[in-house]
Short mmCIF file of C-alpha atoms in Angstrom, two decimals:
data_model
loop_
_atom_site.label_atom_id
_atom_site.label_comp_id
_atom_site.label_asym_id
_atom_site.label_seq_id
_atom_site.Cartn_x
_atom_site.Cartn_y
_atom_site.Cartn_z
CA ALA A 1 0.00 0.00 0.00
CA GLN A 2 1.14 3.51 -0.74
CA THR A 3 1.90 5.90 2.09
CA VAL A 4 2.59 9.61 2.23
CA THR A 5 4.44 11.24 5.10
CA GLN A 6 4.60 14.92 5.98
CA SER A 7 7.03 15.25 8.84
CA GLN A 8 6.29 18.90 9.66
CA PRO A 9 2.94 19.30 11.42
CA GLU A 10 3.44 23.08 11.54
CA MET A 11 5.64 25.61 9.82
CA SER A 12 5.84 29.37 9.92
CA VAL A 13 7.33 31.91 7.55
CA GLN A 14 7.68 35.67 7.41
CA GLU A 15 5.80 37.47 4.70
CA ALA A 16 7.92 37.77 1.52
CA GLU A 17 10.26 34.98 2.65
CA THR A 18 10.61 31.46 1.24
CA VAL A 19 9.47 28.28 2.92
CA THR A 20 9.82 24.61 2.00
CA LEU A 21 7.34 21.95 3.03
CA SER A 22 8.54 18.35 3.05
CA CYS A 23 6.83 15.22 1.80
CA THR A 24 8.03 11.67 1.33
CA TYR A 25 6.10 8.76 -0.06
CA ASP A 26 6.40 5.05 -0.49
CA THR A 27 5.22 3.10 -3.51
CA SER A 28 6.18 0.19 -5.71
CA GLU A 29 4.40 1.68 -8.73
CA SER A 30 6.44 3.27 -11.48
CA ASP A 31 3.70 5.46 -12.94
CA TYR A 32 1.99 7.90 -10.61
CA TYR A 33 1.21 11.52 -9.88
CA LEU A 34 1.99 13.71 -6.91
CA PHE A 35 0.03 16.73 -5.80
CA TRP A 36 0.11 19.52 -3.29
CA TYR A 37 -3.30 20.69 -2.14
CA LYS A 38 -4.04 23.76 -0.05
CA GLN A 39 -6.89 23.88 2.44
CA PRO A 40 -7.47 27.42 3.77
CA PRO A 41 -9.46 27.94 6.96
CA SER A 42 -12.65 28.13 4.85
CA ARG A 43 -11.83 24.44 4.18
CA GLN A 44 -12.25 24.12 0.40
CA MET A 45 -9.27 22.17 -0.92
CA ILE A 46 -7.62 23.55 -4.01
CA LEU A 47 -4.82 22.14 -6.12
CA VAL A 48 -1.56 24.05 -5.86
CA ILE A 49 0.73 22.05 -8.11
CA ARG A 50 1.11 18.59 -9.62
CA GLN A 51 4.01 16.44 -10.81
CA GLU A 52 4.02 13.47 -13.14
CA ALA A 53 6.45 10.82 -11.97
CA TYR A 54 7.78 10.21 -15.49
CA LYS A 55 8.81 13.84 -15.87
CA GLN A 56 12.23 14.69 -14.53
CA GLN A 57 11.63 18.42 -14.73
CA ASN A 58 10.28 19.92 -11.52
CA ALA A 59 6.86 21.52 -11.81
CA THR A 60 6.46 25.26 -11.25
CA GLU A 61 3.34 27.38 -10.84
CA ASN A 62 4.17 31.04 -10.27
CA ARG A 63 5.52 31.31 -6.70
CA PHE A 64 5.11 27.58 -6.09
CA SER A 65 7.65 25.00 -7.17
CA VAL A 66 8.50 21.44 -6.26
CA ASN A 67 11.70 19.51 -5.74
CA PHE A 68 10.88 16.03 -6.98
CA GLN A 69 13.48 13.38 -6.16
CA LYS A 70 12.08 10.13 -7.56
CA ALA A 71 14.81 7.82 -6.31
CA ALA A 72 14.54 9.25 -2.81
CA LYS A 73 10.72 9.31 -3.05
CA SER A 74 10.70 12.91 -1.96
CA PHE A 75 8.38 15.69 -3.13
CA SER A 76 8.87 19.01 -1.36
CA LEU A 77 6.97 22.24 -2.01
CA LYS A 78 8.73 25.60 -2.09
CA ILE A 79 6.71 28.76 -1.67
CA SER A 80 8.58 31.90 -2.65
CA ASP A 81 7.66 35.46 -1.67
CA SER A 82 5.16 34.15 0.88
CA GLN A 83 1.91 36.07 1.19
CA LEU A 84 -0.63 36.25 4.00
CA GLY A 85 -3.09 34.40 1.77
CA ASP A 86 -0.75 31.41 1.67
CA ALA A 87 -1.65 30.57 5.26
CA ALA A 88 -3.43 27.22 5.17
CA MET A 89 -3.08 23.48 5.67
CA TYR A 90 -1.02 21.95 2.91
CA PHE A 91 -1.51 18.34 1.96
CA CYS A 92 0.80 16.23 -0.12
CA ALA A 93 -1.06 13.55 -2.08
CA TYR A 94 -0.23 10.54 -4.24
CA LYS A 95 -2.29 9.03 -7.03
CA GLY A 96 -1.33 5.78 -8.69
CA GLY A 97 -3.28 3.24 -10.64
CA SER A 98 -6.14 2.97 -8.18
CA GLU A 99 -7.36 6.53 -8.88
CA LYS A 100 -7.77 7.33 -5.19
CA LEU A 101 -5.70 10.07 -3.60
CA VAL A 102 -3.51 9.04 -0.67
CA PHE A 103 -2.85 12.04 1.54
CA GLY A 104 -0.25 12.95 4.09
CA LYS A 105 -1.45 14.31 7.43
CA GLY A 106 -0.80 17.88 6.40
CA THR A 107 1.37 20.81 7.37
CA LYS A 108 -0.18 23.90 8.87
CA LEU A 109 1.54 26.95 7.42
CA THR A 110 1.40 30.26 9.27
CA VAL A 111 2.52 33.43 7.51
CA ASN A 112 3.66 36.20 9.83
CA PRO A 113 3.33 39.83 8.72
CA GLU B 1 -18.66 27.28 -14.02
CA ALA B 2 -20.07 26.09 -10.71
CA GLY B 3 -17.78 24.03 -8.52
CA VAL B 4 -18.50 20.89 -6.54
CA THR B 5 -21.34 21.46 -4.12
CA GLN B 6 -22.22 19.52 -0.99
CA SER B 7 -25.20 19.50 1.32
CA PRO B 8 -25.85 19.94 4.10
CA THR B 9 -23.02 22.09 5.41
CA HIS B 10 -23.47 20.74 8.90
CA LEU B 11 -25.26 17.65 10.16
CA ILE B 12 -25.81 16.66 13.76
CA LYS B 13 -26.92 13.12 14.57
CA THR B 14 -26.96 10.82 17.55
CA ARG B 15 -25.34 7.43 17.87
CA GLY B 16 -27.17 4.70 15.99
CA GLN B 17 -28.88 7.06 13.56
CA GLN B 18 -28.31 7.22 9.81
CA ALA B 19 -26.76 10.15 7.95
CA THR B 20 -27.14 11.03 4.29
CA LEU B 21 -24.70 13.41 2.63
CA ARG B 22 -25.08 14.72 -0.89
CA CYS B 23 -22.66 15.87 -3.57
CA SER B 24 -23.11 17.49 -6.97
CA PRO B 25 -20.03 17.29 -9.18
CA ILE B 26 -18.83 19.88 -11.61
CA SER B 27 -20.95 19.80 -14.77
CA GLY B 28 -19.52 17.22 -17.16
CA HIS B 29 -17.58 15.32 -14.52
CA THR B 30 -18.53 11.66 -14.30
CA SER B 31 -16.36 10.59 -11.37
CA VAL B 32 -17.16 11.33 -7.74
CA TYR B 33 -14.90 10.55 -4.80
CA TRP B 34 -15.66 10.65 -1.08
CA TYR B 35 -13.05 11.29 1.60
CA GLN B 36 -13.27 11.43 5.38
CA GLN B 37 -11.23 14.07 7.18
CA ALA B 38 -11.23 13.18 10.86
CA LEU B 39 -9.17 14.93 13.52
CA GLY B 40 -5.84 13.22 13.94
CA LEU B 41 -6.42 10.80 11.07
CA GLY B 42 -6.01 13.08 8.10
CA LEU B 43 -7.86 12.55 4.84
CA GLN B 44 -8.85 9.00 4.06
CA PHE B 45 -10.38 7.70 0.85
CA LEU B 46 -13.88 6.29 1.25
CA LEU B 47 -15.47 5.60 -2.14
CA TRP B 48 -15.12 6.25 -5.86
CA TYR B 49 -18.03 6.25 -8.27
CA ASP B 50 -17.82 6.58 -12.02
CA GLU B 51 -20.62 6.34 -14.55
CA GLY B 52 -23.02 5.14 -11.87
CA GLU B 53 -20.84 2.28 -10.64
CA GLU B 54 -18.77 1.88 -7.49
CA ARG B 55 -15.18 1.55 -8.76
CA ASN B 56 -13.14 1.47 -5.59
CA ARG B 57 -13.66 1.43 -1.87
CA GLY B 58 -11.43 2.41 1.02
CA ASN B 59 -10.89 0.54 4.26
CA PHE B 60 -14.21 1.42 5.86
CA PRO B 61 -16.94 -0.85 7.24
CA PRO B 62 -19.99 -1.71 5.10
CA ARG B 63 -22.18 0.73 7.02
CA PHE B 64 -20.53 3.36 4.83
CA SER B 65 -22.23 3.13 1.46
CA GLY B 66 -23.31 5.34 -1.35
CA ARG B 67 -24.55 5.61 -4.84
CA GLN B 68 -24.25 7.72 -7.94
CA PHE B 69 -27.30 8.91 -9.83
CA PRO B 70 -27.76 9.19 -13.61
CA ASN B 71 -26.96 12.91 -13.42
CA TYR B 72 -23.64 11.93 -11.72
CA SER B 73 -24.56 13.44 -8.36
CA SER B 74 -23.81 11.19 -5.44
CA GLU B 75 -25.01 10.31 -2.00
CA LEU B 76 -23.02 8.96 0.93
CA ASN B 77 -24.94 7.05 3.56
CA VAL B 78 -23.58 6.21 6.98
CA ASN B 79 -25.67 3.76 8.97
CA ALA B 80 -25.54 2.98 12.68
CA LEU B 81 -23.54 6.11 13.41
CA GLU B 82 -20.73 5.90 15.92
CA LEU B 83 -19.02 8.72 17.77
CA GLU B 84 -15.83 8.24 15.74
CA ASP B 85 -17.74 8.95 12.52
CA SER B 86 -17.63 12.63 13.47
CA ALA B 87 -15.58 14.24 10.74
CA LEU B 88 -15.58 16.51 7.71
CA TYR B 89 -16.70 14.55 4.67
CA LEU B 90 -15.28 15.86 1.42
CA CYS B 91 -16.56 15.09 -2.02
CA ALA B 92 -14.43 15.54 -5.13
CA SER B 93 -15.11 15.15 -8.82
CA SER B 94 -13.01 14.61 -11.90
CA ASP B 95 -13.56 14.33 -15.62
CA LYS B 96 -12.40 10.96 -16.93
CA ARG B 97 -12.85 12.14 -20.50
CA THR B 98 -10.39 14.99 -20.25
CA SER B 99 -6.95 14.97 -21.81
CA ASP B 100 -5.47 15.64 -18.37
CA PRO B 101 -3.81 12.31 -17.48
CA SER B 102 -3.38 13.26 -13.84
CA GLY B 103 -7.14 13.23 -13.36
CA GLU B 104 -7.20 16.30 -11.12
CA GLN B 105 -9.84 16.02 -8.42
CA PHE B 106 -11.83 19.14 -7.59
CA PHE B 107 -13.10 19.31 -4.04
CA GLY B 108 -16.31 20.58 -2.52
CA PRO B 109 -16.52 22.53 0.74
CA GLY B 110 -17.46 19.46 2.76
CA THR B 111 -20.16 18.38 5.18
CA ARG B 112 -19.31 18.53 8.87
CA LEU B 113 -20.93 15.51 10.54
CA THR B 114 -21.16 15.54 14.31
CA VAL B 115 -22.30 12.42 16.12
CA LEU B 116 -23.45 12.95 19.70
#
């Protein structure tokens, strides 16, 4: 069974600074997708960024980028120029052949003004 | 384009009762997923429906069941409620016919179920 681990229950960052959230996963599948979802206090989950396992190039979406290390099964999220609106729970998720998302337990990100 | 909607927003039940939660996917999406977000347990996959059929099921007892209607909306039923069923239940939808191979799931706002 696949597992996703987020080792940082909470993180904080100063506004305009950079923060990196960690995620590791375990799988025996070779073809899969990895996601970072954001859940603000209003609770609606939204997709931040995704990575296809077969792509070596790290995904980037504006201020958000990932460091995908397939051999190490690591998938960290970097948020640059942090903004107050980035404060939320961040979930790392894995999707393989079974279609279901397997989530980590989340990292609560606080952005300090 | 309207997003995934869920009703009710909050639901309060007592032990032993039944709860029914509803989800309307994004227009055109045929797949609906249900997840349970309980305190301390994170998000856990419950059920996946596509084209009216149950395609996959998470590690939950049979008293968690559901169905998908011809218009692709879905219902989650929880029978014989237990205190530990208290959680936020999230519904997500995806479009299996899209060219997006990752099958992005779009989430609704959730239903907060409280079992007293």
